Short mmCIF file of C-alpha atoms in Angstrom, two decimals:
data_model
loop_
_atom_site.label_atom_id
_atom_site.label_comp_id
_atom_site.label_asym_id
_atom_site.label_seq_id
_atom_site.Cartn_x
_atom_site.Cartn_y
_atom_site.Cartn_z
CA HIS A 101 2.18 -9.90 9.90
CA MET A 102 0.42 -7.80 11.35
CA LEU A 103 -2.19 -8.48 8.10
CA GLY A 104 -2.43 -10.98 9.08
CA ILE A 105 -3.47 -10.81 11.72
CA GLY A 106 -5.21 -7.65 11.96
CA SER A 107 -7.21 -10.35 8.78
CA LEU A 108 -8.37 -13.11 11.87
CA LEU A 109 -9.24 -11.06 14.32
CA GLY A 110 -11.96 -9.54 11.71
CA GLY A 111 -13.25 -12.48 10.39
CA ILE A 112 -13.46 -13.17 13.74
CA LEU A 113 -15.60 -10.52 14.62
CA GLY A 114 -17.12 -10.85 11.77
CA VAL A 115 -18.42 -14.57 12.21
CA CYS A 116 -19.62 -13.27 16.32
CA TYR A 117 -21.56 -9.96 14.83
CA ILE A 118 -24.63 -12.25 12.86
CA LYS A 119 -23.72 -15.34 15.10
CA GLY A 120 -24.24 -12.91 18.10
CA ILE A 121 -21.85 -14.34 20.01
CA ASP A 122 -19.24 -13.13 22.88
CA PRO A 123 -16.09 -12.98 21.79
CA TYR A 124 -14.93 -11.05 24.16
CA PHE A 125 -11.50 -13.16 25.98
CA LEU A 126 -10.73 -14.61 22.37
CA PHE A 127 -10.51 -10.72 21.30
CA MET A 128 -8.17 -10.18 24.27
CA VAL A 129 -5.97 -13.01 23.94
CA LEU A 130 -5.79 -12.23 20.28
CA PHE A 131 -5.14 -8.87 21.06
CA ILE A 132 -1.85 -9.44 23.31
CA LEU A 133 -0.65 -11.51 20.65
CA ALA A 134 -1.14 -8.78 18.31
CA GLY A 135 0.53 -6.36 20.29
CA LEU A 136 3.44 -8.74 20.84
CA LEU A 137 3.69 -9.44 17.62
CA GLY A 138 3.84 -5.45 15.95
CA SER A 139 5.64 -5.17 19.07
CA ALA A 140 8.41 -7.70 18.17
CA ARG A 141 8.68 -6.24 14.59
CA LEU A 142 8.41 -2.69 15.40
CA THR A 143 11.67 -3.85 17.91
CA LEU A 144 13.51 -5.71 15.25
CA LYS A 145 13.58 -2.62 13.26
CA ARG A 146 11.56 -4.34 9.56
CA HIS A 147 8.88 -1.86 9.88
CA THR A 148 7.91 1.46 11.06
CA ALA A 149 4.47 1.73 13.63
CA ALA A 150 2.89 3.64 10.43
CA GLN A 151 3.33 0.45 8.50
CA VAL A 152 2.69 -2.34 11.60
CA TYR A 153 -1.12 -0.41 12.24
CA ALA A 154 -1.94 0.14 8.51
CA GLY A 155 -1.32 -3.43 8.18
CA PHE A 156 -3.39 -4.01 11.18
CA LEU A 157 -5.88 -1.88 10.00
CA LEU A 158 -6.01 -2.93 6.01
CA GLY A 159 -6.61 -6.50 7.71
CA PHE A 160 -9.24 -5.88 9.77
CA THR A 161 -11.24 -3.58 7.30
CA ILE A 162 -11.19 -5.68 4.78
CA THR A 163 -12.18 -9.37 6.64
CA PHE A 164 -14.65 -8.09 8.50
CA ALA A 165 -16.00 -6.37 5.71
CA CYS A 166 -16.07 -9.39 3.30
CA ILE A 167 -17.81 -11.66 5.92
CA LEU A 168 -20.97 -8.48 6.27
CA CYS A 169 -21.36 -7.92 2.40
CA ALA A 170 -21.56 -11.38 1.80
CA VAL A 171 -24.09 -11.96 4.94
CA LEU A 172 -26.22 -8.96 3.11
CA TYR A 173 -26.11 -10.16 0.13
CA GLY A 174 -26.79 -13.52 0.62
CA ILE A 175 -23.51 -15.02 -1.34
CA GLU A 176 -23.22 -18.87 0.08
CA ILE A 177 -19.74 -18.15 0.33
CA LEU A 178 -20.50 -18.94 4.20
CA LYS A 179 -22.78 -21.34 5.35
CA PHE A 180 -20.30 -23.84 6.51
CA ILE A 181 -19.10 -21.33 8.81
CA LEU A 182 -22.76 -20.39 9.45
#
């Protein structure tokens, strides 16, 4: 779950960074949703805090890095987005 929302945030940040868009309000909403999702997973005792943080960071980092690398190396996979 946290991997998914981390990937969403990483993807949005990567595209906004490249396009020069300020995603301030969108990030506020998504970080609140991520916090609620992480809290729900912890409250239900489905994951530990380390698993929640690791999932979010892993999803965010991989997606953000993939988008930046694709643009830096000229991969055309993002031509519809960019």
